[in-house]
Amino acid sequence: MEGTIASLMQSGEFSRFIMKANKFYGHRSNYAADLVSTELGHLVEFTKPQGGMALWLKFKEQDRVAGILHRASASGLRLIGLPYLKNDYLANDAFRFGFASLNEQDLEFAVEVLKKVSLAK
């Protein structure tokens, strides 16, 4: 296996793969950030990451994230992980919105569900 990896590196194939992956995930990151900003900007704050595969969405209104995520799950949005709820140690309600494994249609569905359930209190 080491020999195979070494030959990929020597041929430049590994570097081409890394460049292609960076371009692919960079596009997906931009798409997710633009979509969240446009559709959920009234609800959340976030900083577009320099790298990585998720956005940390901080909710502007306190004590809403648990209800929103519960309603989103009931509306067919599959959620993994736990929200970070404001307390003595955390300044905001937030959750990790992973986009790397989602295509554009899946991202649109997720954001649409979050937008819809954020309107219901």
mmCIF file of C-alpha atoms in Angstrom:
data_model
loop_
_atom_site.group_PDB
_atom_site.id
_atom_site.type_symbol
_atom_site.label_atom_id
_atom_site.label_comp_id
_atom_site.label_asym_id
_atom_site.label_seq_id
_atom_site.Cartn_x
_atom_site.Cartn_y
_atom_site.Cartn_z
ATOM 1 C CA MET A 1 0.000 0.000 0.000
ATOM 2 C CA GLU A 2 2.858 2.389 0.803
ATOM 3 C CA GLY A 3 4.341 1.718 -2.636
ATOM 4 C CA THR A 4 1.046 2.540 -4.323
ATOM 5 C CA ILE A 5 0.701 5.799 -2.426
ATOM 6 C CA ALA A 6 4.331 6.699 -3.171
ATOM 7 C CA SER A 7 3.814 6.107 -6.885
ATOM 8 C CA LEU A 8 0.659 8.245 -6.857
ATOM 9 C CA MET A 9 2.609 11.038 -5.188
ATOM 10 C CA GLN A 10 5.559 10.742 -7.591
ATOM 11 C CA SER A 11 3.297 10.787 -10.644
ATOM 12 C CA GLY A 12 1.449 13.865 -9.419
ATOM 13 C CA GLU A 13 -1.869 12.026 -9.395
ATOM 14 C CA PHE A 14 -2.263 12.534 -5.647
ATOM 15 C CA SER A 15 -1.772 16.311 -5.990
ATOM 16 C CA ARG A 16 -4.331 16.448 -8.811
ATOM 17 C CA PHE A 17 -6.803 14.550 -6.642
ATOM 18 C CA ILE A 18 -6.285 16.972 -3.728
ATOM 19 C CA MET A 19 -6.761 19.989 -6.016
ATOM 20 C CA LYS A 20 -9.939 18.483 -7.474
ATOM 21 C CA ALA A 21 -11.310 17.718 -3.991
ATOM 22 C CA ASN A 22 -10.512 21.259 -2.782
ATOM 23 C CA LYS A 23 -12.363 22.742 -5.751
ATOM 24 C CA PHE A 24 -15.350 20.412 -5.265
ATOM 25 C CA TYR A 25 -15.737 21.051 -1.532
ATOM 26 C CA GLY A 26 -14.974 24.756 -1.945
ATOM 27 C CA HIS A 27 -17.929 25.028 -4.329
ATOM 28 C CA ARG A 28 -20.134 23.098 -1.926
ATOM 29 C CA SER A 29 -19.039 25.330 0.978
ATOM 30 C CA ASN A 30 -19.832 28.474 -1.019
ATOM 31 C CA TYR A 31 -23.215 27.094 -2.067
ATOM 32 C CA ALA A 32 -24.150 26.125 1.499
ATOM 33 C CA ALA A 33 -23.013 29.473 2.938
ATOM 34 C CA ASP A 34 -24.892 31.471 0.292
ATOM 35 C CA LEU A 35 -28.034 29.385 0.763
ATOM 36 C CA VAL A 36 -28.004 29.653 4.556
ATOM 37 C CA SER A 37 -27.274 33.376 4.400
ATOM 38 C CA THR A 38 -30.113 34.044 1.950
ATOM 39 C CA GLU A 39 -32.749 31.780 3.466
ATOM 40 C CA LEU A 40 -31.855 31.744 7.175
ATOM 41 C CA GLY A 41 -30.059 35.042 7.671
ATOM 42 C CA HIS A 42 -32.964 36.299 9.805
ATOM 43 C CA LEU A 43 -32.488 33.379 12.179
ATOM 44 C CA VAL A 44 -28.798 32.505 12.379
ATOM 45 C CA GLU A 45 -25.335 33.977 12.327
ATOM 46 C CA PHE A 46 -22.263 32.173 11.042
ATOM 47 C CA THR A 47 -18.810 32.822 9.694
ATOM 48 C CA LYS A 48 -17.978 31.153 6.406
ATOM 49 C CA PRO A 49 -15.156 28.736 7.152
ATOM 50 C CA GLN A 50 -11.756 28.914 5.459
ATOM 51 C CA GLY A 51 -11.900 25.142 5.237
ATOM 52 C CA GLY A 52 -13.796 22.292 6.780
ATOM 53 C CA MET A 53 -17.024 20.616 5.944
ATOM 54 C CA ALA A 54 -19.609 22.282 8.178
ATOM 55 C CA LEU A 55 -21.037 25.628 9.204
ATOM 56 C CA TRP A 56 -21.576 26.471 12.868
ATOM 57 C CA LEU A 57 -24.985 28.106 12.955
ATOM 58 C CA LYS A 58 -25.526 30.377 15.973
ATOM 59 C CA PHE A 59 -29.137 31.267 16.621
ATOM 60 C CA LYS A 60 -29.932 34.951 17.138
ATOM 61 C CA GLU A 61 -32.937 34.306 19.375
ATOM 62 C CA GLN A 62 -32.204 32.382 22.545
ATOM 63 C CA ASP A 63 -33.798 29.090 23.530
ATOM 64 C CA ARG A 64 -35.079 28.302 20.038
ATOM 65 C CA VAL A 65 -32.598 25.769 18.714
ATOM 66 C CA ALA A 66 -33.953 22.720 20.554
ATOM 67 C CA GLY A 67 -37.507 23.357 19.343
ATOM 68 C CA ILE A 68 -36.397 24.095 15.784
ATOM 69 C CA LEU A 69 -34.301 20.946 15.562
ATOM 70 C CA HIS A 70 -37.098 18.841 17.066
ATOM 71 C CA ARG A 71 -39.608 20.173 14.512
ATOM 72 C CA ALA A 72 -37.084 19.771 11.698
ATOM 73 C CA SER A 73 -36.576 16.125 12.632
ATOM 74 C CA ALA A 74 -40.344 15.588 12.693
ATOM 75 C CA SER A 75 -40.503 17.175 9.200
ATOM 76 C CA GLY A 76 -38.161 14.588 7.720
ATOM 77 C CA LEU A 77 -34.773 16.221 8.179
ATOM 78 C CA ARG A 78 -32.338 13.621 9.475
ATOM 79 C CA LEU A 79 -30.213 15.154 12.212
ATOM 80 C CA ILE A 80 -27.154 13.695 13.866
ATOM 81 C CA GLY A 81 -25.580 15.064 17.015
ATOM 82 C CA LEU A 82 -26.761 17.387 19.718
ATOM 83 C CA PRO A 83 -27.333 21.134 19.743
ATOM 84 C CA TYR A 84 -25.142 23.361 21.871
ATOM 85 C CA LEU A 85 -27.526 25.246 24.129
ATOM 86 C CA LYS A 86 -26.735 28.544 25.815
ATOM 87 C CA ASN A 87 -25.695 28.173 29.437
ATOM 88 C CA ASP A 88 -23.050 29.499 31.835
ATOM 89 C CA TYR A 89 -20.279 28.212 29.542
ATOM 90 C CA LEU A 90 -21.749 28.802 26.074
ATOM 91 C CA ALA A 91 -22.744 32.238 24.820
ATOM 92 C CA ASN A 92 -25.145 31.090 22.077
ATOM 93 C CA ASP A 93 -27.485 28.338 21.011
ATOM 94 C CA ALA A 94 -25.815 26.662 18.033
ATOM 95 C CA PHE A 95 -25.470 23.514 16.003
ATOM 96 C CA ARG A 96 -23.124 22.078 13.401
ATOM 97 C CA PHE A 97 -24.621 22.104 9.892
ATOM 98 C CA GLY A 98 -22.579 19.604 7.906
ATOM 99 C CA PHE A 99 -22.678 20.139 4.144
ATOM 100 C CA ALA A 100 -19.877 17.951 2.808
ATOM 101 C CA SER A 101 -21.962 14.824 2.255
ATOM 102 C CA LEU A 102 -24.976 16.684 0.835
ATOM 103 C CA ASN A 103 -25.623 17.537 -2.792
ATOM 104 C CA GLU A 104 -27.276 20.833 -3.754
ATOM 105 C CA GLN A 105 -30.774 19.329 -3.695
ATOM 106 C CA ASP A 106 -30.205 17.905 -0.196
ATOM 107 C CA LEU A 107 -28.850 21.255 1.015
ATOM 108 C CA GLU A 108 -31.883 23.049 -0.381
ATOM 109 C CA PHE A 109 -34.212 20.570 1.340
ATOM 110 C CA ALA A 110 -32.428 20.951 4.685
ATOM 111 C CA VAL A 111 -32.459 24.743 4.558
ATOM 112 C CA GLU A 112 -36.096 24.821 3.432
ATOM 113 C CA VAL A 113 -37.129 22.608 6.374
ATOM 114 C CA LEU A 114 -35.141 24.755 8.829
ATOM 115 C CA LYS A 115 -36.721 27.887 7.379
ATOM 116 C CA LYS A 116 -40.233 26.435 7.573
ATOM 117 C CA VAL A 117 -39.926 25.193 11.146
ATOM 118 C CA SER A 118 -38.259 28.408 12.319
ATOM 119 C CA LEU A 119 -41.478 30.269 11.495
ATOM 120 C CA ALA A 120 -43.485 28.002 13.824
ATOM 121 C CA LYS A 121 -42.935 28.736 17.494
#
